PDB file of N, CA and C in Angstrom:
ATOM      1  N   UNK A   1     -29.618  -5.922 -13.964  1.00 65.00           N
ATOM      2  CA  UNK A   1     -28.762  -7.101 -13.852  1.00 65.00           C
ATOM      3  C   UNK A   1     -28.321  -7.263 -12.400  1.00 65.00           C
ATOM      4  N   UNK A   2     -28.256  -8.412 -11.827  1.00 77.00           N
ATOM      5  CA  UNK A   2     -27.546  -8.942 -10.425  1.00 77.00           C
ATOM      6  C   UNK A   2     -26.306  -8.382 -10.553  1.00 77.00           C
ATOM      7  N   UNK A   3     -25.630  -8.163  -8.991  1.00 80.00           N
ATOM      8  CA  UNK A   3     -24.591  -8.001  -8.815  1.00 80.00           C
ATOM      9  C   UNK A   3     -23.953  -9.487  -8.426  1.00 80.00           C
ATOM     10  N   UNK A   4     -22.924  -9.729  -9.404  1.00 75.00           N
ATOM     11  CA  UNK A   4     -22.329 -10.754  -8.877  1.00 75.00           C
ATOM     12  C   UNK A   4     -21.883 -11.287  -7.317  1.00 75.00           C
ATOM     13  N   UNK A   5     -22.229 -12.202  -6.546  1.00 88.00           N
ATOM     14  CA  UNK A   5     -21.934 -12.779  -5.518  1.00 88.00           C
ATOM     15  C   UNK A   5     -20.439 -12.764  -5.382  1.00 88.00           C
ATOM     16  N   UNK A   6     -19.628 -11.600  -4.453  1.00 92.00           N
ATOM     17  CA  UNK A   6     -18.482 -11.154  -4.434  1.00 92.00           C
ATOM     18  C   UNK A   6     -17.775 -12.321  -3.915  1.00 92.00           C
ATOM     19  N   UNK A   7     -18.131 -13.055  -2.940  1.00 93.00           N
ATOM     20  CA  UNK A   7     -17.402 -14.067  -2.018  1.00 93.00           C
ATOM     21  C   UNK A   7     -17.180 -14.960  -2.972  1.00 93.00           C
ATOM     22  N   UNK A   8     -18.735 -15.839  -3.297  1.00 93.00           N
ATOM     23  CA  UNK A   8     -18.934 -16.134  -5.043  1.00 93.00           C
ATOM     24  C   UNK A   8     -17.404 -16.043  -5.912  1.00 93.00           C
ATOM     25  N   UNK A   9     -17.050 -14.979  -6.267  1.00 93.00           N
ATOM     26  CA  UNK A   9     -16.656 -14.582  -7.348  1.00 93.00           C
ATOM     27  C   UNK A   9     -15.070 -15.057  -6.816  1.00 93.00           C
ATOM     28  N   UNK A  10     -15.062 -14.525  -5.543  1.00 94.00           N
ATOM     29  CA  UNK A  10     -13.290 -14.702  -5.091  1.00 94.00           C
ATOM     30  C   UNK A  10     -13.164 -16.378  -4.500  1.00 94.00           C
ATOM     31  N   UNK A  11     -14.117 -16.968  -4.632  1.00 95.00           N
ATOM     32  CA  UNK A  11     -14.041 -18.387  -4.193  1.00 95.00           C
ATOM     33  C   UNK A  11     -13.800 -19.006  -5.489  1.00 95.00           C
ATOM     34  N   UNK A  12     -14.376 -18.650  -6.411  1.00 95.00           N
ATOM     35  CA  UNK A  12     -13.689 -19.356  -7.943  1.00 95.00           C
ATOM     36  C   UNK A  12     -12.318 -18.685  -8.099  1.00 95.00           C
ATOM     37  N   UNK A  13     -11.971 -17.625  -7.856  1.00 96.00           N
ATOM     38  CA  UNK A  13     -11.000 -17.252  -7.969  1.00 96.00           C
ATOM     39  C   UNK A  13      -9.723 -17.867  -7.613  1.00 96.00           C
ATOM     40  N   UNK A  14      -9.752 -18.106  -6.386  1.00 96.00           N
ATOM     41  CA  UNK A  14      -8.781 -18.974  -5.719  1.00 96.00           C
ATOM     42  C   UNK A  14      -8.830 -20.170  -6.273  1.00 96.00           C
ATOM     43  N   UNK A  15     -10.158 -21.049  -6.174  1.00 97.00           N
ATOM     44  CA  UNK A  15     -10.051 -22.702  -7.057  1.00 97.00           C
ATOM     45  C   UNK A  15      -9.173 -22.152  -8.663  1.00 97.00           C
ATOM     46  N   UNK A  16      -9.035 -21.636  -9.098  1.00 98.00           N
ATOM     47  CA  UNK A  16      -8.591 -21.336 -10.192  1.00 98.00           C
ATOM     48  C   UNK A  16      -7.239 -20.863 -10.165  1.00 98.00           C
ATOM     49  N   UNK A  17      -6.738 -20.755  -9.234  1.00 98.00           N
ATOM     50  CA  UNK A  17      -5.532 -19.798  -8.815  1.00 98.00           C
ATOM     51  C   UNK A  17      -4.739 -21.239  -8.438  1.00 98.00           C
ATOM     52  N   UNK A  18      -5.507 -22.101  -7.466  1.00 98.00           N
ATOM     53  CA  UNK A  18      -4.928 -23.136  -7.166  1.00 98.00           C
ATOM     54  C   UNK A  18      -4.672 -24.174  -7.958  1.00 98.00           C
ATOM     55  N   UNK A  19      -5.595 -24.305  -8.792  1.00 98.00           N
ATOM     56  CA  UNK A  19      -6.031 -25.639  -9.771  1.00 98.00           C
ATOM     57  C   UNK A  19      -4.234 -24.813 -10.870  1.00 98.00           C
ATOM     58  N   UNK A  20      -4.404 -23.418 -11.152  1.00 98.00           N
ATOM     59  CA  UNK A  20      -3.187 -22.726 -11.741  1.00 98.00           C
ATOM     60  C   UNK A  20      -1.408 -23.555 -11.275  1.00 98.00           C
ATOM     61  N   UNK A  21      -1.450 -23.480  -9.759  1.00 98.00           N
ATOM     62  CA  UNK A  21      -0.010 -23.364  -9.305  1.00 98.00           C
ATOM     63  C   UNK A  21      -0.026 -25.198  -9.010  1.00 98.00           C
ATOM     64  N   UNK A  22      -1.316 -26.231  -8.645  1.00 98.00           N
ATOM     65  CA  UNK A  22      -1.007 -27.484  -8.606  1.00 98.00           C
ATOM     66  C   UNK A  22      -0.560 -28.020 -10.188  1.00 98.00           C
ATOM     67  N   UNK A  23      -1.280 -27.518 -11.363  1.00 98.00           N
ATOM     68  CA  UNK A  23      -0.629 -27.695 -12.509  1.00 98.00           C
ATOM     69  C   UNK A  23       1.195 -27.431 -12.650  1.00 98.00           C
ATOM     70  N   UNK A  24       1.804 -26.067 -12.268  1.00 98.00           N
ATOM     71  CA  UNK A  24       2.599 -25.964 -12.025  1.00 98.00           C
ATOM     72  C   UNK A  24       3.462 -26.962 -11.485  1.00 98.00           C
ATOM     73  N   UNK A  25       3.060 -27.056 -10.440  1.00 97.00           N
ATOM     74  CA  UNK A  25       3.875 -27.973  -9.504  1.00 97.00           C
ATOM     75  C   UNK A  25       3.863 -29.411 -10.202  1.00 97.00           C
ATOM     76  N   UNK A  26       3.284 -30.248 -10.680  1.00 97.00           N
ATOM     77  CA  UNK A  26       2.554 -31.495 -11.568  1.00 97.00           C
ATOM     78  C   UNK A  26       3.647 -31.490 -11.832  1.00 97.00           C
ATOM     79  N   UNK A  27       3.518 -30.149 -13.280  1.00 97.00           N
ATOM     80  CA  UNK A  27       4.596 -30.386 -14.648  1.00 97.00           C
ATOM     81  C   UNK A  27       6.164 -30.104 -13.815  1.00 97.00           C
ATOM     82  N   UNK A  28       6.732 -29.266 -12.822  1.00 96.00           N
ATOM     83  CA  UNK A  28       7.788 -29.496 -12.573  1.00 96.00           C
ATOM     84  C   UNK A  28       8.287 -30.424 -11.418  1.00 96.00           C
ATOM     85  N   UNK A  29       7.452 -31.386 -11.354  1.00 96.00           N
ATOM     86  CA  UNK A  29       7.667 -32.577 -10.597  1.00 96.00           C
ATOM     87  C   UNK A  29       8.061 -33.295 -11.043  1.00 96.00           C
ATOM     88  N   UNK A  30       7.066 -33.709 -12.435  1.00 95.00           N
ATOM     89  CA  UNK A  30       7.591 -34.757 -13.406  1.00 95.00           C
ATOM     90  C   UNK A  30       9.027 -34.151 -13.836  1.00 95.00           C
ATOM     91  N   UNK A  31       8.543 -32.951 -14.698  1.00 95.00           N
ATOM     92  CA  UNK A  31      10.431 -32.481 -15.244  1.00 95.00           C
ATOM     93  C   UNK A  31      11.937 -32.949 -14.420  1.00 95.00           C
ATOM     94  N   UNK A  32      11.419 -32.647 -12.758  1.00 94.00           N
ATOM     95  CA  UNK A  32      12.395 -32.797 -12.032  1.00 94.00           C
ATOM     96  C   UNK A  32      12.663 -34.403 -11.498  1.00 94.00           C
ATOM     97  N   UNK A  33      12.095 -35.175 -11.232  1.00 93.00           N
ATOM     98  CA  UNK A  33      11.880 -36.682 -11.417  1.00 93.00           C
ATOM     99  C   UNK A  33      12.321 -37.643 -12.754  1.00 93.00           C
ATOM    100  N   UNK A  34      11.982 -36.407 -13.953  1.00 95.00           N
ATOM    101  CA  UNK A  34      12.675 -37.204 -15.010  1.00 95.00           C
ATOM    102  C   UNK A  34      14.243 -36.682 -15.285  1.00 95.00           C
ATOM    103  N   UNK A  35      14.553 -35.955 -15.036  1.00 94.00           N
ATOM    104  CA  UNK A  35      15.996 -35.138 -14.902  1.00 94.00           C
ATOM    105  C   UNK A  35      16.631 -36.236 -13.736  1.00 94.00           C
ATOM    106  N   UNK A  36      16.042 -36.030 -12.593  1.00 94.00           N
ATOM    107  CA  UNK A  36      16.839 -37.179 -11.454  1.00 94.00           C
ATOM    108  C   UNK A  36      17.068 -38.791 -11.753  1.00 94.00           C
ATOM    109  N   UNK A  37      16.147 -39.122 -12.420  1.00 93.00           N
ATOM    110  CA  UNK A  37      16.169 -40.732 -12.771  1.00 93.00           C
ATOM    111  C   UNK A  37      17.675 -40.564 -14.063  1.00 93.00           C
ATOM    112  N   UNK A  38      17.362 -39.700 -14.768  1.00 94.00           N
ATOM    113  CA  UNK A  38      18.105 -39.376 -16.136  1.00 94.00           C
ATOM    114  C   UNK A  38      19.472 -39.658 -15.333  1.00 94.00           C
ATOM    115  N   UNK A  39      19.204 -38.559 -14.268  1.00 93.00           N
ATOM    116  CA  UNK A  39      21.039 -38.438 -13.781  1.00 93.00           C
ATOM    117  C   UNK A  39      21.745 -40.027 -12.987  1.00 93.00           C
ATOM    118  N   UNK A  40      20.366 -40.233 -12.055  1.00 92.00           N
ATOM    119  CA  UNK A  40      20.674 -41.642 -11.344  1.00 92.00           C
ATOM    120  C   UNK A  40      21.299 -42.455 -12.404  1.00 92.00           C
ATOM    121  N   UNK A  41      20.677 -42.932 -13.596  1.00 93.00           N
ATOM    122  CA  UNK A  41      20.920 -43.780 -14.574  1.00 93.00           C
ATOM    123  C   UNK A  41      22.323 -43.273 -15.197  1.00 93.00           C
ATOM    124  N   UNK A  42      22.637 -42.473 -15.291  1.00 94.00           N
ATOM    125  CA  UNK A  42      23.900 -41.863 -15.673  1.00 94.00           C
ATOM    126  C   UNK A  42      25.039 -42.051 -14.937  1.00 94.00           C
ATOM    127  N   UNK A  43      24.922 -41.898 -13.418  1.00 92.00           N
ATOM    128  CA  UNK A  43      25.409 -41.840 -12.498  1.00 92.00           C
ATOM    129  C   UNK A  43      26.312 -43.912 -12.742  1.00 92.00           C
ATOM    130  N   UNK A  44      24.620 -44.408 -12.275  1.00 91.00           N
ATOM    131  CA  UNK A  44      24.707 -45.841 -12.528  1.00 91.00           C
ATOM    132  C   UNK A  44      25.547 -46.399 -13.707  1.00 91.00           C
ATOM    133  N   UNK A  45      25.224 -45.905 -15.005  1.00 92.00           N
ATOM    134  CA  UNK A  45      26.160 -46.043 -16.193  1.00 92.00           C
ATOM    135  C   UNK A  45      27.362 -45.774 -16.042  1.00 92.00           C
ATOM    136  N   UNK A  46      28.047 -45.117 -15.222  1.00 91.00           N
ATOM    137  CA  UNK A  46      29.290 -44.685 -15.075  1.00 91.00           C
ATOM    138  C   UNK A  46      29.903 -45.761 -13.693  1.00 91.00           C
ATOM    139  N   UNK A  47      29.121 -46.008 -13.050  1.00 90.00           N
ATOM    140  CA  UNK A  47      29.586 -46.629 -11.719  1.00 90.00           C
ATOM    141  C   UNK A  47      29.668 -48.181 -12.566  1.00 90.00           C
ATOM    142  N   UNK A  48      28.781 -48.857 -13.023  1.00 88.00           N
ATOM    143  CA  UNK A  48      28.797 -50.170 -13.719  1.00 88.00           C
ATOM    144  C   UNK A  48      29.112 -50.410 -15.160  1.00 88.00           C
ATOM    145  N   UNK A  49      29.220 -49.253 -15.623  1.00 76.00           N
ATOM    146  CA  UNK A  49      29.574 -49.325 -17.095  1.00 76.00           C
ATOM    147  C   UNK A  49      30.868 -49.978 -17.523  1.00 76.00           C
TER     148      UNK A  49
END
């Protein structure tokens, strides 16, 4: 059997590592964007309410 292509192997590694922490970042962007609008609007509800 071949030995796997080491560079190969750590170059998916990283795309996978990255593709990992931009997911991350995605979902607590939105979370934090929908928390801030939540509060703005709250904020707003209280200032014009």
């Amino acid at each position: 059997m071949q030995r796997p292509n080491k560079r190969l192997v750590k170059a998916i590694e990283m795309k996978i590592v990255y593709m990992i922490i931009a997911l991350i970042v995605l979902i607590w962007a939105l979370l934090f964007f929908r928390g801030l609008r939540a509060a703005m609007l709250g904020i707003l509800d209280k200032v014009f309410g």
